[in-house]
mmCIF file of C-alpha atoms in Angstrom:
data_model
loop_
_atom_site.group_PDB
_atom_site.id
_atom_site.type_symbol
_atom_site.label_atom_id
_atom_site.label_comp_id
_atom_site.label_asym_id
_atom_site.label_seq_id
_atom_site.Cartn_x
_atom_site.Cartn_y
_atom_site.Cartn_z
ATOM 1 C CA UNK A 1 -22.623 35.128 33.515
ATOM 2 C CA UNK A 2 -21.091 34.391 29.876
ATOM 3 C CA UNK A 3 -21.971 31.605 28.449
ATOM 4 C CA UNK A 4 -18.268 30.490 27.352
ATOM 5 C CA UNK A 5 -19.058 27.088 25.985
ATOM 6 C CA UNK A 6 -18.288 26.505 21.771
ATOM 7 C CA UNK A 7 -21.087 26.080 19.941
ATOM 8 C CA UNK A 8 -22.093 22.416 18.722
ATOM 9 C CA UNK A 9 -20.945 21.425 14.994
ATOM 10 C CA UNK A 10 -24.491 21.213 12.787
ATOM 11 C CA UNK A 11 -26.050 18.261 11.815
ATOM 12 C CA UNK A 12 -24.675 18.906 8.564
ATOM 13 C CA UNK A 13 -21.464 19.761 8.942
ATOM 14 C CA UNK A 14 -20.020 15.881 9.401
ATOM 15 C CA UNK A 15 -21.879 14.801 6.262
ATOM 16 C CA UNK A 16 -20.038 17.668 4.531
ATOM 17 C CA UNK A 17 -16.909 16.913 5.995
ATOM 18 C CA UNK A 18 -17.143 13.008 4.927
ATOM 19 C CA UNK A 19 -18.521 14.084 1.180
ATOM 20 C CA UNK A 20 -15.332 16.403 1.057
ATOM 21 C CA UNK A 21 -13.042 13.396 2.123
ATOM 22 C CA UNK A 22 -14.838 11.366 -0.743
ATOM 23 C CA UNK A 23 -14.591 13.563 -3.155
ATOM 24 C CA UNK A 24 -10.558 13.830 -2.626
ATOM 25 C CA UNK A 25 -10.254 9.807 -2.753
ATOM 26 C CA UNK A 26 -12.777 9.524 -5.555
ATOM 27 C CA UNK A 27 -10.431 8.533 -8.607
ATOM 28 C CA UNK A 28 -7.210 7.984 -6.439
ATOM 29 C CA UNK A 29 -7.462 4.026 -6.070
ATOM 30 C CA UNK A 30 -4.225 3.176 -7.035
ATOM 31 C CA UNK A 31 -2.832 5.580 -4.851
ATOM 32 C CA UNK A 32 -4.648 4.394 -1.991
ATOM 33 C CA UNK A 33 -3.523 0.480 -3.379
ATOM 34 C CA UNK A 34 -0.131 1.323 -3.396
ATOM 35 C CA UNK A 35 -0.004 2.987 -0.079
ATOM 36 C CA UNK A 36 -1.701 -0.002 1.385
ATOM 37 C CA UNK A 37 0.463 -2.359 0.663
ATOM 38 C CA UNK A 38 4.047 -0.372 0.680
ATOM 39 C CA UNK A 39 2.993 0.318 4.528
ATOM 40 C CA UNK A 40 2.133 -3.263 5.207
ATOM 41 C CA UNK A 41 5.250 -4.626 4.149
ATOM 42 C CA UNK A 42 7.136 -1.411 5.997
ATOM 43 C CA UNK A 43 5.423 -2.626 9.261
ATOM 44 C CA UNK A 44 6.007 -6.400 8.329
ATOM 45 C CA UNK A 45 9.615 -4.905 8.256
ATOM 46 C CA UNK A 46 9.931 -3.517 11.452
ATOM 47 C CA UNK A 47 8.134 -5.746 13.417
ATOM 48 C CA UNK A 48 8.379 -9.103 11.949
ATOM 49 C CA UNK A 49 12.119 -9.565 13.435
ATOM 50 C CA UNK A 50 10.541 -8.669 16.463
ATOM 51 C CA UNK A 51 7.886 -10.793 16.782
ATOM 52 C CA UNK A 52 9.445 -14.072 14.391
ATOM 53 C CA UNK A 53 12.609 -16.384 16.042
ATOM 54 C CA UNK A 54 16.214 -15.926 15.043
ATOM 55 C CA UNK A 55 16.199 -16.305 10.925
ATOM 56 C CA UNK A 56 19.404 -18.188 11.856
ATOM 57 C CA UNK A 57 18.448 -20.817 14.186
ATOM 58 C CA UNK A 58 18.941 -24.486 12.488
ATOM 59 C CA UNK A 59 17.555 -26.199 15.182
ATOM 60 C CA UNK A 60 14.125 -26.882 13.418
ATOM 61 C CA UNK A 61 13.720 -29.896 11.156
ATOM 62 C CA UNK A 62 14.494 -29.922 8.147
ATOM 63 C CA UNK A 63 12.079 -29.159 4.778
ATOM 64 C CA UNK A 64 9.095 -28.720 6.813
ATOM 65 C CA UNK A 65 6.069 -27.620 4.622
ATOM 66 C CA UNK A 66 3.704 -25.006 5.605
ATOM 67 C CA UNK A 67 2.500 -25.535 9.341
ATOM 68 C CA UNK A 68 1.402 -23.915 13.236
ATOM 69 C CA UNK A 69 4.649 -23.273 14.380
ATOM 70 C CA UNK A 70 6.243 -22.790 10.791
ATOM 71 C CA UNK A 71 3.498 -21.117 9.180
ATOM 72 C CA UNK A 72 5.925 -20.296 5.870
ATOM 73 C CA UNK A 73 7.365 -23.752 5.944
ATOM 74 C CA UNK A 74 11.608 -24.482 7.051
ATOM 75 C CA UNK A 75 14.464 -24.345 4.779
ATOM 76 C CA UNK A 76 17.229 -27.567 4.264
ATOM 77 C CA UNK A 77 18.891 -25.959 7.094
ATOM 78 C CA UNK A 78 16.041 -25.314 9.210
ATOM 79 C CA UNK A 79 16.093 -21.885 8.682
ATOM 80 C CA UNK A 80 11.972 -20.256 9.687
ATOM 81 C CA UNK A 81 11.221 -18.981 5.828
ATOM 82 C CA UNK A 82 8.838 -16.744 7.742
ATOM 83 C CA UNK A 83 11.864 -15.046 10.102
ATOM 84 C CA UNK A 84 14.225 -14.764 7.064
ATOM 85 C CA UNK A 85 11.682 -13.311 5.081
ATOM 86 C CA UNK A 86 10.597 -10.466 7.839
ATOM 87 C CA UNK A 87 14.403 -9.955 7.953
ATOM 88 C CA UNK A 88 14.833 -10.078 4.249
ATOM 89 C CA UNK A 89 12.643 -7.392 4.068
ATOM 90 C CA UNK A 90 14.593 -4.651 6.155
ATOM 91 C CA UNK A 91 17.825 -5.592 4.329
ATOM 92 C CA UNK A 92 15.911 -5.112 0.787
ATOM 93 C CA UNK A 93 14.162 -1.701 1.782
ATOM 94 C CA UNK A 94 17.258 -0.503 3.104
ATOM 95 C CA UNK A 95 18.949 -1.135 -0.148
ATOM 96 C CA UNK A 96 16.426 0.084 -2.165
ATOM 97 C CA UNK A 97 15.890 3.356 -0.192
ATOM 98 C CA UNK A 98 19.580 3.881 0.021
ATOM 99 C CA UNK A 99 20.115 3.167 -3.843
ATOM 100 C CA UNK A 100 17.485 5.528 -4.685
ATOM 101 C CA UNK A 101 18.210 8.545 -2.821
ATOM 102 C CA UNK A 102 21.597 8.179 -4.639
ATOM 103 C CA UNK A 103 20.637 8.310 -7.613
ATOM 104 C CA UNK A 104 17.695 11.057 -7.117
ATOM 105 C CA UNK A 105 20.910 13.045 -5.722
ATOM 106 C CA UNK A 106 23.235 12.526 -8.711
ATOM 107 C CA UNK A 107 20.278 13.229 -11.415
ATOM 108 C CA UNK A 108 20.282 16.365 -9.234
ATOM 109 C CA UNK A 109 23.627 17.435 -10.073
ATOM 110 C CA UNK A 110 23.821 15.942 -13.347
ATOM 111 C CA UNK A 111 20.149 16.494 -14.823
ATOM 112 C CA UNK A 112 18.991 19.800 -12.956
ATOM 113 C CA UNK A 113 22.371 21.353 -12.654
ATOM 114 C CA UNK A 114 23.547 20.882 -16.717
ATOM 115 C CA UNK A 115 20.045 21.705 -17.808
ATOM 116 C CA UNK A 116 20.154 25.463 -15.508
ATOM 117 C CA UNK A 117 23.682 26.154 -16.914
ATOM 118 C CA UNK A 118 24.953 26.435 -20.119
ATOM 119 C CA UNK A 119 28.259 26.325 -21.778
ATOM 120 C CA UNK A 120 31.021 24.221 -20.645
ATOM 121 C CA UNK A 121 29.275 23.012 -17.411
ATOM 122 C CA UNK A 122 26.398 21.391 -19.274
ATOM 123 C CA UNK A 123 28.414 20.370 -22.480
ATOM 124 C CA UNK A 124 30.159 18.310 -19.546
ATOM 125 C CA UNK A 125 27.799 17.209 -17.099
ATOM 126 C CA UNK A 126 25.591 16.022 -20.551
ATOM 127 C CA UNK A 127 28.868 14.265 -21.868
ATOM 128 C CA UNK A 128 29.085 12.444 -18.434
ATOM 129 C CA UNK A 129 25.239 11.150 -18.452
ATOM 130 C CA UNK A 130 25.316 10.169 -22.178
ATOM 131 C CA UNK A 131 28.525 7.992 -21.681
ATOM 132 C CA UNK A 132 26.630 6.311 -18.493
ATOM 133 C CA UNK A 133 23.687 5.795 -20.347
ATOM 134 C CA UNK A 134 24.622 3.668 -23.419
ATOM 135 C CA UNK A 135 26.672 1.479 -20.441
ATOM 136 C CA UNK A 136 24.569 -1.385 -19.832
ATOM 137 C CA UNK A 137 23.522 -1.492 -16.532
ATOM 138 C CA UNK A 138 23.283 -5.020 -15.316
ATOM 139 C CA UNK A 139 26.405 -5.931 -16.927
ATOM 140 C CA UNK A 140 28.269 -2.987 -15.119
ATOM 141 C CA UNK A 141 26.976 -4.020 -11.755
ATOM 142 C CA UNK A 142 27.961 -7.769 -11.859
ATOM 143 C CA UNK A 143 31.588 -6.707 -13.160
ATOM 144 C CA UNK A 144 31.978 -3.982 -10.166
ATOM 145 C CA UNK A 145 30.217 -6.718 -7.863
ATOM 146 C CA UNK A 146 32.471 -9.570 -9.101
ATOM 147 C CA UNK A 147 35.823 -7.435 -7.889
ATOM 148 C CA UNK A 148 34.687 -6.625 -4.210
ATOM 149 C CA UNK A 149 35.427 -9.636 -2.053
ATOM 150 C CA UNK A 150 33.767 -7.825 0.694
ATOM 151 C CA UNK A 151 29.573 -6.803 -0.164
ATOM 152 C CA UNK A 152 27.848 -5.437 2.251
ATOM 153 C CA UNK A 153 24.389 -3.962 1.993
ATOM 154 C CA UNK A 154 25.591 -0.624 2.059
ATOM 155 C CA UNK A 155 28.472 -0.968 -0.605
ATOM 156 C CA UNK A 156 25.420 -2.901 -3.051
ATOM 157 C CA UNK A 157 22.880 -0.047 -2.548
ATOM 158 C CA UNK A 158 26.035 2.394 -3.629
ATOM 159 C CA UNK A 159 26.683 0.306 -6.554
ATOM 160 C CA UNK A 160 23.281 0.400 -7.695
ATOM 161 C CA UNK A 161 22.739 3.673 -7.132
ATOM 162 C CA UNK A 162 25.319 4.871 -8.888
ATOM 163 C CA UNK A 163 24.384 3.269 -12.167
ATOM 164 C CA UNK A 164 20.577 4.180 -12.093
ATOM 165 C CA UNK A 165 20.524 7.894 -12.105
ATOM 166 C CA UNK A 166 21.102 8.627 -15.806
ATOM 167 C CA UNK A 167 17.830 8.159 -17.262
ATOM 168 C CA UNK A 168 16.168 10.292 -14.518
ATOM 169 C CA UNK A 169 19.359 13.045 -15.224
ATOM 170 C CA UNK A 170 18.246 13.346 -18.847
ATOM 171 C CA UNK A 171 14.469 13.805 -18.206
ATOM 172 C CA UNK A 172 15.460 16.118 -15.515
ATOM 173 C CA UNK A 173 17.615 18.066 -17.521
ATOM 174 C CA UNK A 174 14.918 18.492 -19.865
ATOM 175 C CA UNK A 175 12.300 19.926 -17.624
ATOM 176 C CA UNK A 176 14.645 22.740 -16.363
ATOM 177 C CA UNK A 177 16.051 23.676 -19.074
ATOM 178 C CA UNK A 178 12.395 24.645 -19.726
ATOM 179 C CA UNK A 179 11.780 26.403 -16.397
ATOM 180 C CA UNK A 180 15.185 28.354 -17.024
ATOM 181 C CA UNK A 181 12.957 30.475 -19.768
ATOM 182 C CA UNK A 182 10.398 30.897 -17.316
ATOM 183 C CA UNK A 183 9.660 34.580 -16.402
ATOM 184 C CA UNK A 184 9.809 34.272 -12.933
ATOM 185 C CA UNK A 185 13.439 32.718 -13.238
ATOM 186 C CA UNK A 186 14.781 35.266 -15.623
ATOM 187 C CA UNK A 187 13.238 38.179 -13.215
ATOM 188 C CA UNK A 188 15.462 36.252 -10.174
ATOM 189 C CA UNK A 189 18.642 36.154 -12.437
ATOM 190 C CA UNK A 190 17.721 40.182 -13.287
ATOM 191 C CA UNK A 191 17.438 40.626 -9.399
ATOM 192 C CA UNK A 192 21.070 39.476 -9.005
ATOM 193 C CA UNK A 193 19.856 36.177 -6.904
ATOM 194 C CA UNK A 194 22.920 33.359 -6.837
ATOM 195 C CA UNK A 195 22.649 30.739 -9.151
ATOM 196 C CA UNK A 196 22.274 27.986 -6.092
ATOM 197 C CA UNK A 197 19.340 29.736 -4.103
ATOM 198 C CA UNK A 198 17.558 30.156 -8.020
ATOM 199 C CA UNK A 199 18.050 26.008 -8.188
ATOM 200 C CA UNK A 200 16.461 25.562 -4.564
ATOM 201 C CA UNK A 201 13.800 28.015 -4.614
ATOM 202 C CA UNK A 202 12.782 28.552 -8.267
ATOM 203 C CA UNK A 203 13.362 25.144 -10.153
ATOM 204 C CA UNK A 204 13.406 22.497 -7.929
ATOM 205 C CA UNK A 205 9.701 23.133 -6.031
ATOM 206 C CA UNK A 206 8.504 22.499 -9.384
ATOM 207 C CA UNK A 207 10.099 19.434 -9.989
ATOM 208 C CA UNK A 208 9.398 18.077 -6.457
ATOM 209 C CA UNK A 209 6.287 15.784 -8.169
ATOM 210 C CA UNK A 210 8.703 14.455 -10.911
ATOM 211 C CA UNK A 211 11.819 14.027 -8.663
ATOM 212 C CA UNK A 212 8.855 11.680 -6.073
ATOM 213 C CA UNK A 213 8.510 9.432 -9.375
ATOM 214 C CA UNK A 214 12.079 8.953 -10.305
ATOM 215 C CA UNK A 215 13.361 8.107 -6.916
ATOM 216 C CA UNK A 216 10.209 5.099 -6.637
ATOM 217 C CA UNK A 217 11.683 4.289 -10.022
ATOM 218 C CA UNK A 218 14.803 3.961 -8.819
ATOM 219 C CA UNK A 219 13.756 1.761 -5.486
ATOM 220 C CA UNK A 220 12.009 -0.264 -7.898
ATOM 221 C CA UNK A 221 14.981 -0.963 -10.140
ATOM 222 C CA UNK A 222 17.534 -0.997 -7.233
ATOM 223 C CA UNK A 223 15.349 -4.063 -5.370
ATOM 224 C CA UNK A 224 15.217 -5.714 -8.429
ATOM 225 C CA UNK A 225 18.746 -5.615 -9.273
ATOM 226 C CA UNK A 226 19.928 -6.671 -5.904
ATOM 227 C CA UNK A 227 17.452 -9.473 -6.230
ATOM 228 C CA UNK A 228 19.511 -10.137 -9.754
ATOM 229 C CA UNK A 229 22.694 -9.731 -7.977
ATOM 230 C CA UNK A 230 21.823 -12.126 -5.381
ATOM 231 C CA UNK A 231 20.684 -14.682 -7.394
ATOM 232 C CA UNK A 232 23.817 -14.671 -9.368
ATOM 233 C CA UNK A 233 25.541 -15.141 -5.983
ATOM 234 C CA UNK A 234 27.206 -11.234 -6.345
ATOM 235 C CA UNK A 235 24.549 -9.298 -3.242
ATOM 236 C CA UNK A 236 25.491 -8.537 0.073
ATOM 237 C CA UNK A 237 27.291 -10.995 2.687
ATOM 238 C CA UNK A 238 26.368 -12.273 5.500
ATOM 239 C CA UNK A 239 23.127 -9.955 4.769
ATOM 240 C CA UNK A 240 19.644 -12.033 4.800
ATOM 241 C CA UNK A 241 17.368 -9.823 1.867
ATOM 242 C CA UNK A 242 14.738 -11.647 -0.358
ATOM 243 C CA UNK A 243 17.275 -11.866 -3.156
ATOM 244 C CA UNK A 244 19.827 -13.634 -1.039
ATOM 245 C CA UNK A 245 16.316 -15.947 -0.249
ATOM 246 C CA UNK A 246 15.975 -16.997 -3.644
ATOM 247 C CA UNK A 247 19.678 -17.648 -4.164
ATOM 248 C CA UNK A 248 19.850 -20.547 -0.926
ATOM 249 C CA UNK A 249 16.335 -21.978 -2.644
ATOM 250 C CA UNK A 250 18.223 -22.514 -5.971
ATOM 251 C CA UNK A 251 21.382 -23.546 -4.836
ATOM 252 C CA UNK A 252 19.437 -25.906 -2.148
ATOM 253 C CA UNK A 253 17.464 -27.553 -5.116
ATOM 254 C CA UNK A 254 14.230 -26.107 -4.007
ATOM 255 C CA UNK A 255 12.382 -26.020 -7.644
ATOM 256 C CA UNK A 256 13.344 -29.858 -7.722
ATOM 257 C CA UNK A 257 12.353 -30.860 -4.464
ATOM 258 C CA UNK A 258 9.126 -29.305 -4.536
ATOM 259 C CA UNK A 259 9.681 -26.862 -1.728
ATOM 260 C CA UNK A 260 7.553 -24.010 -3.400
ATOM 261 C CA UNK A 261 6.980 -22.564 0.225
ATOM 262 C CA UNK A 262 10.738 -21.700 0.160
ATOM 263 C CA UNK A 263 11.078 -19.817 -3.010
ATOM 264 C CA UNK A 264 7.509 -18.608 -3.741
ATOM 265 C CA UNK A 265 7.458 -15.997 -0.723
ATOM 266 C CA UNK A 266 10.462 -13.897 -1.655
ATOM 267 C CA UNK A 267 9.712 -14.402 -5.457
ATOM 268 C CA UNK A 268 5.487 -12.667 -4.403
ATOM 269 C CA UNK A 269 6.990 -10.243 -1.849
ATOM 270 C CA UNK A 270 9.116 -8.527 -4.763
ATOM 271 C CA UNK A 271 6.089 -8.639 -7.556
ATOM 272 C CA UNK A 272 4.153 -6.994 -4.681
ATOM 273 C CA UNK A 273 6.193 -3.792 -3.822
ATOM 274 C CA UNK A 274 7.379 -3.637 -7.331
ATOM 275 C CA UNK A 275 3.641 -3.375 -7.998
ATOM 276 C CA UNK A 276 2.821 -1.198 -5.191
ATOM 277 C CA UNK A 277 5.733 1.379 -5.803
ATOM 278 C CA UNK A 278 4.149 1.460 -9.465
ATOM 279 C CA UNK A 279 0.827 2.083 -8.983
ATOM 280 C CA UNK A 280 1.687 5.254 -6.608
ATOM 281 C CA UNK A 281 4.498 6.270 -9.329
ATOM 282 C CA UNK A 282 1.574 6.047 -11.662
ATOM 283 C CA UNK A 283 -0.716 8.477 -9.534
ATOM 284 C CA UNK A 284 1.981 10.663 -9.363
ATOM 285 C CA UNK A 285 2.381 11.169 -13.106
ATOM 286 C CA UNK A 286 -2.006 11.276 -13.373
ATOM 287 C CA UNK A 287 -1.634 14.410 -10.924
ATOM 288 C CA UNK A 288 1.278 15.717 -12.790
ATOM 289 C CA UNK A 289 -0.353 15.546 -15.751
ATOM 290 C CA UNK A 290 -4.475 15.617 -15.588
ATOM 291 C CA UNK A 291 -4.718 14.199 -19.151
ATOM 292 C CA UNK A 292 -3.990 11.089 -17.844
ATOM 293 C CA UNK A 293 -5.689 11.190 -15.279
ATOM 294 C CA UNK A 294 -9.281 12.221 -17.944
ATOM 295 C CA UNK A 295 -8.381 9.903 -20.812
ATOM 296 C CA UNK A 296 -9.878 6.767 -19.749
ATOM 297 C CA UNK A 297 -12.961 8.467 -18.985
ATOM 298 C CA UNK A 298 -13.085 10.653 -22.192
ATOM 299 C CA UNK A 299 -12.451 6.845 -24.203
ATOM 300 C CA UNK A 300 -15.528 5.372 -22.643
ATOM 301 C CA UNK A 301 -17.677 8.018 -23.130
ATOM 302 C CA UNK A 302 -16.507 7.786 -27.053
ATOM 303 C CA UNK A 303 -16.649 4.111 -26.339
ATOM 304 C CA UNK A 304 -20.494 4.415 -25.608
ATOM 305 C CA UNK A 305 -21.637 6.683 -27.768
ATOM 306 C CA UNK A 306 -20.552 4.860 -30.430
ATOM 307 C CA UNK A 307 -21.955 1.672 -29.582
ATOM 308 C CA UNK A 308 -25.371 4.105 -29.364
ATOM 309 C CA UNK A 309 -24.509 4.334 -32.684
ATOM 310 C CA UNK A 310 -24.035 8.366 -32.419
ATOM 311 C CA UNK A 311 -21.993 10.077 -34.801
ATOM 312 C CA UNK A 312 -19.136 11.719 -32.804
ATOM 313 C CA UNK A 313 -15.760 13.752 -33.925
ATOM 314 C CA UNK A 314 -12.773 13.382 -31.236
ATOM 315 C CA UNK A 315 -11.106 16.521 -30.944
ATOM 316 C CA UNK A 316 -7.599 16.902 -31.110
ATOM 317 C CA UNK A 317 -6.286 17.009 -27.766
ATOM 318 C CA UNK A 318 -3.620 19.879 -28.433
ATOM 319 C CA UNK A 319 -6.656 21.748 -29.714
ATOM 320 C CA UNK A 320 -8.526 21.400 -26.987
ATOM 321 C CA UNK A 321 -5.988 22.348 -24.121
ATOM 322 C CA UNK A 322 -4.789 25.431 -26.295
ATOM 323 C CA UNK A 323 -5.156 28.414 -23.995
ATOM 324 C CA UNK A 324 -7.062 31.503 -25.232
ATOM 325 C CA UNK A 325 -5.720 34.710 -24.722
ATOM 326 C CA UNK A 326 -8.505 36.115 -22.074
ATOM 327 C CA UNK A 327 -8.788 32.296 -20.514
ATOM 328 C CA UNK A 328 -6.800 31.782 -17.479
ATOM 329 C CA UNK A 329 -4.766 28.082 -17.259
ATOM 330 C CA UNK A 330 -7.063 26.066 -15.095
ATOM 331 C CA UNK A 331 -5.935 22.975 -13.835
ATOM 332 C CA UNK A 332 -8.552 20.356 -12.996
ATOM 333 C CA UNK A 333 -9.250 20.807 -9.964
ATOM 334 C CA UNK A 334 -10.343 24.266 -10.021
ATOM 335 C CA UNK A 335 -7.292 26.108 -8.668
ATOM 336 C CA UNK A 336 -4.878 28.298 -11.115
ATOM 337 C CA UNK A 337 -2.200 27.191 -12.575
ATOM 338 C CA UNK A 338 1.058 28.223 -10.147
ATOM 339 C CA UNK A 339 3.637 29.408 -12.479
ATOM 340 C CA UNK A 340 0.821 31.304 -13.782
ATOM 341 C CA UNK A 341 -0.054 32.968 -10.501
ATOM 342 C CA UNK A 342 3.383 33.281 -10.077
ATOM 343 C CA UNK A 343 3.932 35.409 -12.963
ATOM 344 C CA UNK A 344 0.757 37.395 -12.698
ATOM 345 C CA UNK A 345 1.614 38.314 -8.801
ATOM 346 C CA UNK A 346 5.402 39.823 -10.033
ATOM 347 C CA UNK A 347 4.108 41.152 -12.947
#
């Protein structure tokens, strides 16, 4: 009879695997940080209505500080600061999510479309992007805001969308325009391939790490602007969001009273995704580009051997990454460079 029964893993297989796992995380702590807290306050989001009372019920006392029952204290109205701010949450994600997807799409159109094409269609989308980017921002907001009797979250998320795409349009624009010369494009446009399928398949995989850091960018800046807005008395109504939050505290005198537990939460929960968002924006741009990623090493190493008193020279870093002719591009993790494969394999 067969013995049909799979083999045991070795003893050193699991060791392996864990040492493999390691070795991915090892230098990726802000990564890991950020993603930490971003999906803490996601599930504080989701189920923090669920599990708080209604963040409209007045029928607690008054001012209540910190305590079982209240753990985030009670507002002047006897709104649960712990309830408004689990539903302050979802309203704030929801514009920032919403706000930034806009503007990832219209850097799109305006950034990777005008850099791909030339003529009249970038002279024109570029025109458009320069005029929107000497516009002040914040100013442009609170006069659209200040016209619309009506806010709702939706209709504040467009508005701030729609004036926070230009910066990412112009770096965007950049980095295609380089791609465009790439071999591998130029071979497509040869093959008679449409312009649109040369923008989805050609350019765009390659900006997929760069387009992940605008559009956190842009949910950074959108949550703090409708935090601004808010405050000002111009974000959503009838919408509870952590911006909304701080605008009750000051217009319920809650920096004069001494009711820090009513103000303080929103104000932290804000510093702490805007932190979050950054350091994983930041890990982004160290994988993007590994000199980032080896420069704080290489300066404590030159760090060190100085203070060992040992004469050193610091090499120019263009130097040093110049490629040879008979050197293959390397990344740093071992594996070739993609658009070089890429244009070896059609060569």
């Amino acid at each position: 009879m067969t013995d049909t029964t799979a083999p045991a893993p070795s003893r050193t297989a699991r060791p392996a695997a864990r040492r493999g796992l390691r070795d991915r995380l090892r230098g990726r702590g802000k990564l890991i940080v950020g993603l930490v807290i971003v999906s803490s306050i996601v599930l504080f989001a989701l189920l923090g209505p669920l599990l708080s009372q209604d963040p409209r019920n007045s029928d607690n006392p008054a001012m209540l500080p910190p305590q079982p029952g209240h753990w985030l204290g009670t507002t002047s109205l006897g709104y649960d600061v712990l309830a408004q701010l689990a539903e302050g949450a979802r309203g704030s994600l929801l514009v920032g999510v919403v706000a930034g997807l806009l503007a990832i799409v219209l850097s799109l159109v305006f950034g990777v479309v005008a850099g791909y094409s030339r003529g009249w269609t970038d002279e024109g989308l570029s025109l458009i992007t320069n005029v929107m980017l000497v516009i002040p921002g914040l100013p442009l907001m609170i006069v659209v805001s200040s016209y619309l009797s009506v806010r709702s979250l939706l209709v504040v998320a467009l508005i701030l969308g729609a004036t926070a795409w230009p910066g990412a349009a112009v770096v965007l624009r950049l980095q295609s325009r380089s791609l465009r010369n790439r071999d591998y494009v130029s071979a497509a446009r040869v093959a008679g391939e449409k312009t649109p399928r040369i923008l989805m398949v050609e350019i765009l995989p390659n900006l997929l790490p760069l387009l992940t850091a605008q559009f956190l960018f842009a949910v950074v800046l959108a949550i703090l602007g409708e935090a601004g807005l808010s405050y000002l008395g111009l974000g959503p109504n009838g919408s509870i969001t952590w911006g909304t939050m701080l605008n009750e505290a000051q217009g319920g005198g809650a920096l004069t009273r001494g009711a820090w537990w009513w103000f303080v939460p929103p104000g932290l929960m804000i510093a702490l995704l805007g932190c979050a968002l950054s350091l994983i924006n930041f890990s982004i741009d160290e994988i993007v580009n590994p000199k980032l990623r080896s420069a704080p090493a290489a300066a404590r190493s030159v760090r060190k051997a100085r203070a060992e008193g040992r004469d050193i020279t610091v090499q120019d870093d263009d130097e040093a990454d110049a490629p040879t002719a008979d050197s293959p591009t390397v990344t740093v993790d071992g594996t070739a460079d993609p658009d070089s494969e890429k244009e070896r394999v059609q060569a």
